[in-house]
Coordinates of C-alpha atoms and ligand atoms in Angstrom, one line a residue:
X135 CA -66.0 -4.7 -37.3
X136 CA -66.8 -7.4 -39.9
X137 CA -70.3 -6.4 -41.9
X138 CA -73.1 -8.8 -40.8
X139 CA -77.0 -8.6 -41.6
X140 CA -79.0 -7.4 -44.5
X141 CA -80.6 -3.7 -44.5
X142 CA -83.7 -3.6 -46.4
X143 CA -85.5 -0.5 -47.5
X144 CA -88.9 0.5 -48.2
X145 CA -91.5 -0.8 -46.5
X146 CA -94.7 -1.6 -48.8
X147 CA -96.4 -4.7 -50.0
X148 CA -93.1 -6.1 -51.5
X149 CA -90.9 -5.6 -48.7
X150 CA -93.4 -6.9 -46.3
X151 CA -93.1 -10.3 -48.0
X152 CA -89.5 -10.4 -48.6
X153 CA -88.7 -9.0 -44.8
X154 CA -91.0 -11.7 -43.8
X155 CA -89.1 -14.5 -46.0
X156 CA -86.0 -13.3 -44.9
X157 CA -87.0 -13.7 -41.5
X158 CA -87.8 -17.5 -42.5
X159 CA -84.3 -17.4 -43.2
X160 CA -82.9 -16.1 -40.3
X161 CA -79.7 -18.3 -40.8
X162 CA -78.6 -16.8 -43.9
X163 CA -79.4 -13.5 -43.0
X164 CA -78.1 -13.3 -39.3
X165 CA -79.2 -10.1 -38.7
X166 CA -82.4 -7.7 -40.1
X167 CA -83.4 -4.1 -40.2
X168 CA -86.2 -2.9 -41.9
X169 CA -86.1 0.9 -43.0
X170 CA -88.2 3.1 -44.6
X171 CA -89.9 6.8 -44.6
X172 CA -92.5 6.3 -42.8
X173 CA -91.2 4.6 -39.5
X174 CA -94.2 3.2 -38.3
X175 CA -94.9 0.7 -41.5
X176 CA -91.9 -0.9 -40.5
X177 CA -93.1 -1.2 -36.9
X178 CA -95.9 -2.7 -37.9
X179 CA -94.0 -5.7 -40.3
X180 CA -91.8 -5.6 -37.2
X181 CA -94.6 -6.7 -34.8
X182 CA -95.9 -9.1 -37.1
X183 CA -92.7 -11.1 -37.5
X184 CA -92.4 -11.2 -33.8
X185 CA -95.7 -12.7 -33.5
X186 CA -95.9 -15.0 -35.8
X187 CA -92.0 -16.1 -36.0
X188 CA -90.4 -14.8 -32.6
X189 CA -87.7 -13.4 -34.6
X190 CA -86.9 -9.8 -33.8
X191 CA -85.8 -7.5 -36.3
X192 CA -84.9 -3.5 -36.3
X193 CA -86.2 -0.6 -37.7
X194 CA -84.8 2.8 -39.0
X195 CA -86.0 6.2 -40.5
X196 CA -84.8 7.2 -43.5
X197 CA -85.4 9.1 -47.1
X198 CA -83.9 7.1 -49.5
X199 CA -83.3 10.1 -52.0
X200 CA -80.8 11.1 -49.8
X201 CA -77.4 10.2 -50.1
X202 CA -75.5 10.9 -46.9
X203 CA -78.8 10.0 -44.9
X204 CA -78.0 6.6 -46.3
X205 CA -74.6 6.3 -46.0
X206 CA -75.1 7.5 -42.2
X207 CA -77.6 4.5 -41.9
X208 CA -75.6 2.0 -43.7
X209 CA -72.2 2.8 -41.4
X210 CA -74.7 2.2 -37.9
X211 CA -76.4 -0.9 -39.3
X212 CA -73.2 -2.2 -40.9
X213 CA -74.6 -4.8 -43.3
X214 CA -73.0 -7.2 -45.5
X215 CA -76.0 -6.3 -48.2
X216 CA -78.7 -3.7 -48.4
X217 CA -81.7 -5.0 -50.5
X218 CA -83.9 -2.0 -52.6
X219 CA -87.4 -2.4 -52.0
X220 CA -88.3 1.1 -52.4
X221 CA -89.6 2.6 -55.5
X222 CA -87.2 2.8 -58.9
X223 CA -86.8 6.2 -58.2
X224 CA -84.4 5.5 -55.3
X225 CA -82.3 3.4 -56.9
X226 CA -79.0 5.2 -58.3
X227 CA -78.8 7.3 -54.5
X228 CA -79.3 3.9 -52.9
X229 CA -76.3 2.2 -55.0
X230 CA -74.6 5.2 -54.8
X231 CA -75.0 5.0 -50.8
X232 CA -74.0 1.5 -50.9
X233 CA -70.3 1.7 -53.1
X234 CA -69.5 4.7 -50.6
X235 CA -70.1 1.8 -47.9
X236 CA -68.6 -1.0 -49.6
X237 CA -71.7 -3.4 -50.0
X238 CA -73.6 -5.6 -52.1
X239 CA -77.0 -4.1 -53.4
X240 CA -80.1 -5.7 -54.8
X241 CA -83.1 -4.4 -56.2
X242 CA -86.5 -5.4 -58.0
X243 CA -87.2 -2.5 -60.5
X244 CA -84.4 -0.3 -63.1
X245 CA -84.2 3.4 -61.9
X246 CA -86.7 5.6 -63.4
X247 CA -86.7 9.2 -63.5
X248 CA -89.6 10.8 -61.5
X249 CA -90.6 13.1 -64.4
X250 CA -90.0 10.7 -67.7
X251 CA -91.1 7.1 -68.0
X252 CA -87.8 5.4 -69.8
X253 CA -87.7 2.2 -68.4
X254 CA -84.1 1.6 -68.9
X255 CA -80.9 0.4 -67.5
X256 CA -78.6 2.7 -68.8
X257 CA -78.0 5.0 -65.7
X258 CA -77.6 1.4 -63.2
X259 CA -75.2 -0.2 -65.9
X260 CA -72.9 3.0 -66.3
X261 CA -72.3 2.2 -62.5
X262 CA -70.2 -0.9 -63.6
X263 CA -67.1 0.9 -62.7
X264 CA -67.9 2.3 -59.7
X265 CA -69.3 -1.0 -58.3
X266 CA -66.0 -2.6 -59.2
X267 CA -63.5 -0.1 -57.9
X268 CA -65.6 -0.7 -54.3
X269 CA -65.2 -3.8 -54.8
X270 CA -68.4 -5.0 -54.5
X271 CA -71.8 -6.1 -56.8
X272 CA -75.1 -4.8 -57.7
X273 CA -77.7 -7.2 -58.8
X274 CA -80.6 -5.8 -60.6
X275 CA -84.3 -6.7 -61.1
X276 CA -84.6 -9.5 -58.6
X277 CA -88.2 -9.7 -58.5
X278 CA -90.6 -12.1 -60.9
X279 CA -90.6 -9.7 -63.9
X280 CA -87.8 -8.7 -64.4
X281 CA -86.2 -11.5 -62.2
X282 CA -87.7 -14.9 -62.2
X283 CA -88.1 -14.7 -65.9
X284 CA -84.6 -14.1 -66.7
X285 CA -83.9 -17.1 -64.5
X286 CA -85.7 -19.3 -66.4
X287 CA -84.8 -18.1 -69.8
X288 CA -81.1 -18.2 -67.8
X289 CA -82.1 -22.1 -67.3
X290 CA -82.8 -23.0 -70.5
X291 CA -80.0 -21.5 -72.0
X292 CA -77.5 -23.2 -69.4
X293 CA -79.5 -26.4 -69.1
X294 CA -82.2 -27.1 -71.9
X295 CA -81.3 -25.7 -75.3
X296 CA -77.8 -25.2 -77.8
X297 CA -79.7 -22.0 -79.1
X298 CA -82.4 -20.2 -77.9
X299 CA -84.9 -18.2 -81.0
X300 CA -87.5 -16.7 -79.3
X301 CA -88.8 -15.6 -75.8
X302 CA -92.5 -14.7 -75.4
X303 CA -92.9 -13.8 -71.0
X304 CA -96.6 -14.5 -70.8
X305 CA -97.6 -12.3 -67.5
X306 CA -101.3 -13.3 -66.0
X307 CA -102.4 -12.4 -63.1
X308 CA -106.5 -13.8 -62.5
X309 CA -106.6 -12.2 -58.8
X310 CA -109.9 -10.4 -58.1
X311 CA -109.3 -7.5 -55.3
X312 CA -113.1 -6.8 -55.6
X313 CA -112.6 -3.0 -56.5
X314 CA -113.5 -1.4 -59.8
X315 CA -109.9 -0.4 -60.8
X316 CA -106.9 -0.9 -58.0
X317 CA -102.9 -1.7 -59.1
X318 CA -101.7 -4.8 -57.4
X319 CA -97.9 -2.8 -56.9
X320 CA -97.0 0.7 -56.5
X321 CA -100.1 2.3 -59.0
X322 CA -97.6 5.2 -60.2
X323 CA -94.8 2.4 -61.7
X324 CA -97.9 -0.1 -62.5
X325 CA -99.9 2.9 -64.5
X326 CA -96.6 4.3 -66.3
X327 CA -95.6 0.8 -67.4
X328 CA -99.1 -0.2 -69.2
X329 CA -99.9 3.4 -70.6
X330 CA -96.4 3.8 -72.3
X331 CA -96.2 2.8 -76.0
X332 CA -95.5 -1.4 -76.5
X333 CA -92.2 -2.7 -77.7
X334 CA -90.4 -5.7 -78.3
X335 CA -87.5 -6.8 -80.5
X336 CA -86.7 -8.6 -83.6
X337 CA -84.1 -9.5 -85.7
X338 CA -81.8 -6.9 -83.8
X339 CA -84.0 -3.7 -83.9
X340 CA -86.9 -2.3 -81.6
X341 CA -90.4 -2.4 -82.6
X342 CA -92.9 -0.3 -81.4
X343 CA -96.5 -0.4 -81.0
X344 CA -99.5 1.8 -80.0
X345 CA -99.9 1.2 -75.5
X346 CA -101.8 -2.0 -75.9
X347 CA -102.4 -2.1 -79.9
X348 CA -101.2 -6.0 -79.8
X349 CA -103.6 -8.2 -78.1
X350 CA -103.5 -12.6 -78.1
X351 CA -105.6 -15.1 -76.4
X352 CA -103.1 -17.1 -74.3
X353 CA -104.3 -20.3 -72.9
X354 CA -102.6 -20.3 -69.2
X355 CA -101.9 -23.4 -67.1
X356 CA -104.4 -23.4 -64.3
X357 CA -105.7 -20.2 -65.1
X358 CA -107.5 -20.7 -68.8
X359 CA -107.7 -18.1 -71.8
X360 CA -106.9 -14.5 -71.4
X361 CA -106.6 -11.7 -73.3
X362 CA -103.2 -10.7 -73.3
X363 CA -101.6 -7.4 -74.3
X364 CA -98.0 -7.0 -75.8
X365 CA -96.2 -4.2 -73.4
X366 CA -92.1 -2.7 -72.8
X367 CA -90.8 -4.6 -70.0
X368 CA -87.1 -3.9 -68.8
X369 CA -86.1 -7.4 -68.5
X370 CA -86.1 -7.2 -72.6
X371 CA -83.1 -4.9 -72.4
X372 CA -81.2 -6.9 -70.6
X373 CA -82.3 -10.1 -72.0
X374 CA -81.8 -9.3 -75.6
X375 CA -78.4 -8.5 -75.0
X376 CA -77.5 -11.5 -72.3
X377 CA -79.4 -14.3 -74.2
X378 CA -77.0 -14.9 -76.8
X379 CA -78.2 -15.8 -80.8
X380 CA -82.0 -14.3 -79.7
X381 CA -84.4 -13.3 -82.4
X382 CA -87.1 -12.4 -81.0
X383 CA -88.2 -11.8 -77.5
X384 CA -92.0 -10.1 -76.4
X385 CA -93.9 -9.5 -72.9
X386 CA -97.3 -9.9 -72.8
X387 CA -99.5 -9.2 -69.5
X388 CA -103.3 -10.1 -68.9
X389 CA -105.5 -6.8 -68.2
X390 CA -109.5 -7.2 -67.6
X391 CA -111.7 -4.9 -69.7
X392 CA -112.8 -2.7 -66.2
X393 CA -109.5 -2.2 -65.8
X394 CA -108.3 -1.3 -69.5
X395 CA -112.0 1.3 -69.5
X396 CA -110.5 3.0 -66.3
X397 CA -107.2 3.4 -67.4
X398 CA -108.1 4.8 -70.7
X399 CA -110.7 7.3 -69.2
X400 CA -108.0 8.1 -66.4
X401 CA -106.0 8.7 -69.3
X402 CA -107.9 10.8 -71.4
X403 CA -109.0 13.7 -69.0
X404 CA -104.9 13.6 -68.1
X405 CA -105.3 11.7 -64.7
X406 CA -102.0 9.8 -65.8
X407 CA -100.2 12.9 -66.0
X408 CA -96.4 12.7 -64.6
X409 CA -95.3 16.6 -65.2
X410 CA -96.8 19.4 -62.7
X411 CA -100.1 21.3 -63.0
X412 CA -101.3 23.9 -61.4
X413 CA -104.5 23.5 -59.5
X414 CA -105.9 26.4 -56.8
X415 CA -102.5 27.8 -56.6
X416 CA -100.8 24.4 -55.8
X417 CA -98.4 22.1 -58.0
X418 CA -99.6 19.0 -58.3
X419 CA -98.5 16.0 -60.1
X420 CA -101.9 13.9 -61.6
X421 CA -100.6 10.9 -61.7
X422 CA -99.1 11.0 -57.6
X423 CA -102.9 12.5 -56.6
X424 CA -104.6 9.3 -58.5
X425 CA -102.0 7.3 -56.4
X426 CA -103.5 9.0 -53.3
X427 CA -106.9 8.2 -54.4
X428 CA -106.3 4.5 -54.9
X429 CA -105.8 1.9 -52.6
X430 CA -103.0 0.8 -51.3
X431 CA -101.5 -2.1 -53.2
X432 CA -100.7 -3.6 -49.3
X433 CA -104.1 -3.5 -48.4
X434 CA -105.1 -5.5 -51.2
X435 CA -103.8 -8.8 -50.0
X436 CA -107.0 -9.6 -47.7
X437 CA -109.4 -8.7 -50.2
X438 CA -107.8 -11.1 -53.1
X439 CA -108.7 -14.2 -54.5
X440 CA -107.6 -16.4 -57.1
X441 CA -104.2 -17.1 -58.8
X442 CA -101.6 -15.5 -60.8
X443 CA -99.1 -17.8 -63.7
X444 CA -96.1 -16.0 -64.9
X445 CA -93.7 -17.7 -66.9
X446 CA -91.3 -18.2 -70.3
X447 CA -92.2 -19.4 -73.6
X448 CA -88.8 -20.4 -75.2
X449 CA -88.1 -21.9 -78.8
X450 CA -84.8 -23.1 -80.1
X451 CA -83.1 -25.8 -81.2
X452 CA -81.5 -28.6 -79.4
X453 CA -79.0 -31.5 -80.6
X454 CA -80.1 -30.0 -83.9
X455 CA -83.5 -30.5 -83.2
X456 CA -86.3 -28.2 -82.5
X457 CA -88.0 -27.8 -79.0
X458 CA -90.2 -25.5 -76.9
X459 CA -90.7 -25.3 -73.6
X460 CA -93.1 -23.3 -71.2
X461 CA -91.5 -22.9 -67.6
X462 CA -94.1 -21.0 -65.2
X463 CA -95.4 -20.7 -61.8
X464 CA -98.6 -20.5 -60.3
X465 CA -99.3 -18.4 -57.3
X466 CA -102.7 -18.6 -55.0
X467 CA -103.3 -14.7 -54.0
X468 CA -104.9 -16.3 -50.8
X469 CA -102.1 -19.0 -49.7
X470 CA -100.0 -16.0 -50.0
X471 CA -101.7 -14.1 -47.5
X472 CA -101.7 -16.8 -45.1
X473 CA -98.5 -17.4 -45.5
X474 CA -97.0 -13.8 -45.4
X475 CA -99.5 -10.9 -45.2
X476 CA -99.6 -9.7 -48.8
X477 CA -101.0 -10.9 -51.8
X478 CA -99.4 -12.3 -54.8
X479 CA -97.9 -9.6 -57.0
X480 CA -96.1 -8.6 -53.5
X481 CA -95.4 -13.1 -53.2
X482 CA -94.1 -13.3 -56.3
X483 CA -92.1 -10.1 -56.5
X484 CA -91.1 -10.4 -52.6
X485 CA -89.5 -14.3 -52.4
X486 CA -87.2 -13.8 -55.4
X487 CA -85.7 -10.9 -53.6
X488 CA -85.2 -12.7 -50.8
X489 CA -83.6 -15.6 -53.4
X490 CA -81.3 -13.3 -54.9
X491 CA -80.2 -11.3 -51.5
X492 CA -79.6 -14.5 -50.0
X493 CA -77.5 -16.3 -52.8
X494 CA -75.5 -12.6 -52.7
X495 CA -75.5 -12.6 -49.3
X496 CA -73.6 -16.4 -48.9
X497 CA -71.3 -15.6 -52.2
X498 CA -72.8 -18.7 -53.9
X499 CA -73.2 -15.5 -56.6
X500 CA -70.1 -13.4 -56.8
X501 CA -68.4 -11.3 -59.1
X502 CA -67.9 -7.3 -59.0
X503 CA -69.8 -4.5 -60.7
X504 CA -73.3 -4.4 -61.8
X505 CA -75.0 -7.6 -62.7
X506 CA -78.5 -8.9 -64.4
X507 CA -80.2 -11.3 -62.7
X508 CA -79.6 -13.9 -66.1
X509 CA -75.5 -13.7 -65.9
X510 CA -75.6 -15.2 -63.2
X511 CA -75.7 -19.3 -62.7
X512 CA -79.5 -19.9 -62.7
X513 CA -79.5 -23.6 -60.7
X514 CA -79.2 -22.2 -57.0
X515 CA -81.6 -19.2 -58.0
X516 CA -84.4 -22.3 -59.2
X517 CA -83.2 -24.6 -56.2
X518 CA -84.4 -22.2 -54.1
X519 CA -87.5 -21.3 -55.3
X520 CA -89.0 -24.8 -55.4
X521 CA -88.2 -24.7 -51.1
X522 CA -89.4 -21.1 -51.2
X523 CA -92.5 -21.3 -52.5
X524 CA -92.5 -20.0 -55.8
X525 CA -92.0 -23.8 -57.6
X526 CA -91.8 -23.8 -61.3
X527 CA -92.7 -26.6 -64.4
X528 CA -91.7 -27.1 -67.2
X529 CA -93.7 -28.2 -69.7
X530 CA -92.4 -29.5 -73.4
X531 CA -94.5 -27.9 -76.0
X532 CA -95.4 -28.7 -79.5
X533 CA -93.2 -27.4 -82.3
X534 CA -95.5 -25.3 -84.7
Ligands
NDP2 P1 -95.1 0.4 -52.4 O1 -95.5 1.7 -52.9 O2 -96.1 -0.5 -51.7 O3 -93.9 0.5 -51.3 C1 -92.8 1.4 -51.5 C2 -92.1 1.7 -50.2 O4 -91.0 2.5 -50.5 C3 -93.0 2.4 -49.2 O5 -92.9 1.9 -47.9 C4 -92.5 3.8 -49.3 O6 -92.5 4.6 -48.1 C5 -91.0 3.5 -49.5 N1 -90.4 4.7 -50.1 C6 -90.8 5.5 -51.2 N2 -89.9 6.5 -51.3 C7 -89.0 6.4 -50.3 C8 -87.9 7.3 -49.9 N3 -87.6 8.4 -50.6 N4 -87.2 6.9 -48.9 C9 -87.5 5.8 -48.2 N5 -88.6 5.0 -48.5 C10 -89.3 5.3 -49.5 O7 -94.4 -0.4 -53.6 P2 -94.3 -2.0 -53.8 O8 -94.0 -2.6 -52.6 O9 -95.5 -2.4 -54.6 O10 -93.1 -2.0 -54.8 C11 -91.7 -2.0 -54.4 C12 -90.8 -2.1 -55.5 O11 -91.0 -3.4 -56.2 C13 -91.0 -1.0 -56.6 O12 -89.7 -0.6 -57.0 C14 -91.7 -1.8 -57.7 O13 -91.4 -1.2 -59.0 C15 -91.0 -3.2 -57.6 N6 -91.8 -4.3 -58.2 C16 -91.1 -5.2 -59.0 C17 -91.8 -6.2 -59.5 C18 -91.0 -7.3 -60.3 O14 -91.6 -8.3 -60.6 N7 -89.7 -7.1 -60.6 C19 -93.2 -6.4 -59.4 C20 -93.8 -5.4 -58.5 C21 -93.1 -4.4 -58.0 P3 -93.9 5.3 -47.6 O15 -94.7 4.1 -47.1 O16 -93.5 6.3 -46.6 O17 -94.5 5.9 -48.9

């Protein structure tokens, strides 16, 4: 029987978006079945498509770190693509899962290891081979960051510029959840990412900084100035390497001071902790008991106001001339409630899944092995998202 549908798993304040967008697109899609752990969040994003769109989806069981529990899911549901919307941790068993099947993947986030923050691609891209000899693709970080970002830099190298010099991804998000310190994903993946030491690249090599030791005042569109701190993100692996004749590239995100005061506090009595303690006789991991104590990022989105702008600024040089551009979007944390049930971080992270799954799914991107988002063609990709509701500008800047 011919493989039909997309299979998506996880079931947090991500997937609830991109199920619900892909729901919206029925007609690509076909056919949709929402898994995850903990059956009953997928019964409840279930209902709520039935409601509000009168399109009925399925729903599985299933722990993602294990392999033949996936492949057994994968051979019932029998889907053309299976879309990652778990946590980085499940992402070599799912693709492993899926070339044992013989289908497409897509994720939002590189693997991580459970006990060491790397934040890498290595592990995903040795899968190249395997991927091809299955004859089918993997496409990483489809989310904003990494995912929309490389798009646009993707963009302007196809569209706007002969060479590209330098990439700064400006990352603000002005959304007010009303709680003294909350993470608007997953807090494990959000706290490891911001407490890990700051890098970026130059001239060919890495350069790294003290966590958040680099701090700018970025004026951004719609938003106004924020301070803005210079972290690692992944899409600068792959970036560096796709974006050809690069010297420089940098990711900076927005943090308010409550939230920098908790996390250092957190930090310094060992609340951030990833490696096991022992406490009243009983391993526990710090960092996954803080997780418990917060809340969860999917319960943030009725709670959140105000917007979030996320976007590329790119220098270079065209017909011999030099230019600069700024391509962002802005994102209202409320209209994306209304719209889908989750807030913006899950919006913005959420639609360009669905983007990337559904130009995947219809083979308007093709190719076999294991793919960055920015390899591929980035037109369709920014089509899309100005009919999905993540539309971008474009703004010419000066040239300092
Ligand atoms: P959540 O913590 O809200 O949701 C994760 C979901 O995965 C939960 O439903 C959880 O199940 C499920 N899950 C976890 N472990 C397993 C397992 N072993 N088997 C099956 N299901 C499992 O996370 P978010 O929705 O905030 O984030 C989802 C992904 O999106 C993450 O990988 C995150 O890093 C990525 N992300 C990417 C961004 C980007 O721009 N590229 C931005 C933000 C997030 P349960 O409910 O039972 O715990």
């Amino acid at each position: 029987m011919s493989k039909k549908g997309i299979l998506i798993i996880g079931a947090g304040g991500v997937s609830r978006v991109a199920t619900v967008k892909c729901a919206m697109n029925i007609d690509t899609f076909e056919t949709i079945t929402l898994a995850s752990r903990t059956l009953s969040k997928c019964e409840v994003i279930k209902e709520e498509i039935l409601r509000n769109q009168k399109v009925s989806i399925n729903t599985a069981c299933v722990d993602a770190d294990d392999v033949p529990a996936l492949v057994a899911l994968i051979k019932e549901v029998n889907p053309k693509l299976v879309l990652n919307l778990a946590l980085p941790y499940q992402d070599l068993t799912i693709m492993d899962a899926c070339t044992q099947c013989n289908v497409d993947y897509v994720d939002t986030a590189n693997y991580e290891h459970p006990d060491v923050a790397k934040f890498e691609y290595k592990e995903q891209w040795a899968k190249h081979e395997q991927f091809k000899e299955a004859n089918v693709k993997a496409l990483l970080g489809s989310g904003f960051d990494p995912g929309v970002t490389g798009v646009y830099c993707a963009y302007a190298a196809q569209n706007l510029f002969d060479e590209i010099h330098t990439i700064d991804i400006m990352d603000c998000n002005a959304g007010d959840h009303g709680y003294a310190f909350a993470t608007n994903f997953n807090p494990e993946i959000n706290l490891r990412e911001v407490s890990s030491k700051g890098r970026y690249w130059e001239e060919g090599k890495w350069i790294e900084t003290e966590p958040l030791a680099i701090r700018i005042e970025h004026d951004y569109p719609e938003i106004g100035v924020k301070p803005s701190y210079l972290l690692y993100h992944e899409e600068l692996e792959s970036l560096c390497k796709n974006i050809k004749g690069l010297k420089r590239i940098r990711f900076f995100m927005t943090f308010g001071d409550s939230y920098i005061q908790h996390m250092k506090c957190l930090e310094n009595v060992g609340m951030l902790g990833i490696k096991e303690v022992e406490h009243k006789g009983q391993k526990i991991i710090p960092m996954e008991f803080l997780a418990t104590l917060l809340p969860d990022p999917a319960s943030l989105g009725p709670l959140t106001v105000g917007k979030t702008n996320i976007g590329c600024i790119i220098e270079g040089i065209k017909n011999g001339i030099k230019k600069k551009v700024y391509i962002y979007n802005i994102c209202d944390h409320e209209e994306c409630y209304k719209e889908t049930g989750g807030q913006a971080v899950s919006y913005t992270t959420g639609v360009p899944a669905m983007i990337g799954a559904k130009l995947i799914y219809k083979g308007i991107w093709d190719g076999k092995g294991v793919f960055n988002i920015e390899e591929f063609d980035a037109k369709p990709f920014m089509d899309e998202m100005m009919v999905q509701g993540l539309p971008y500008t474009i703004l010419d800047l000066p040239v300092d």
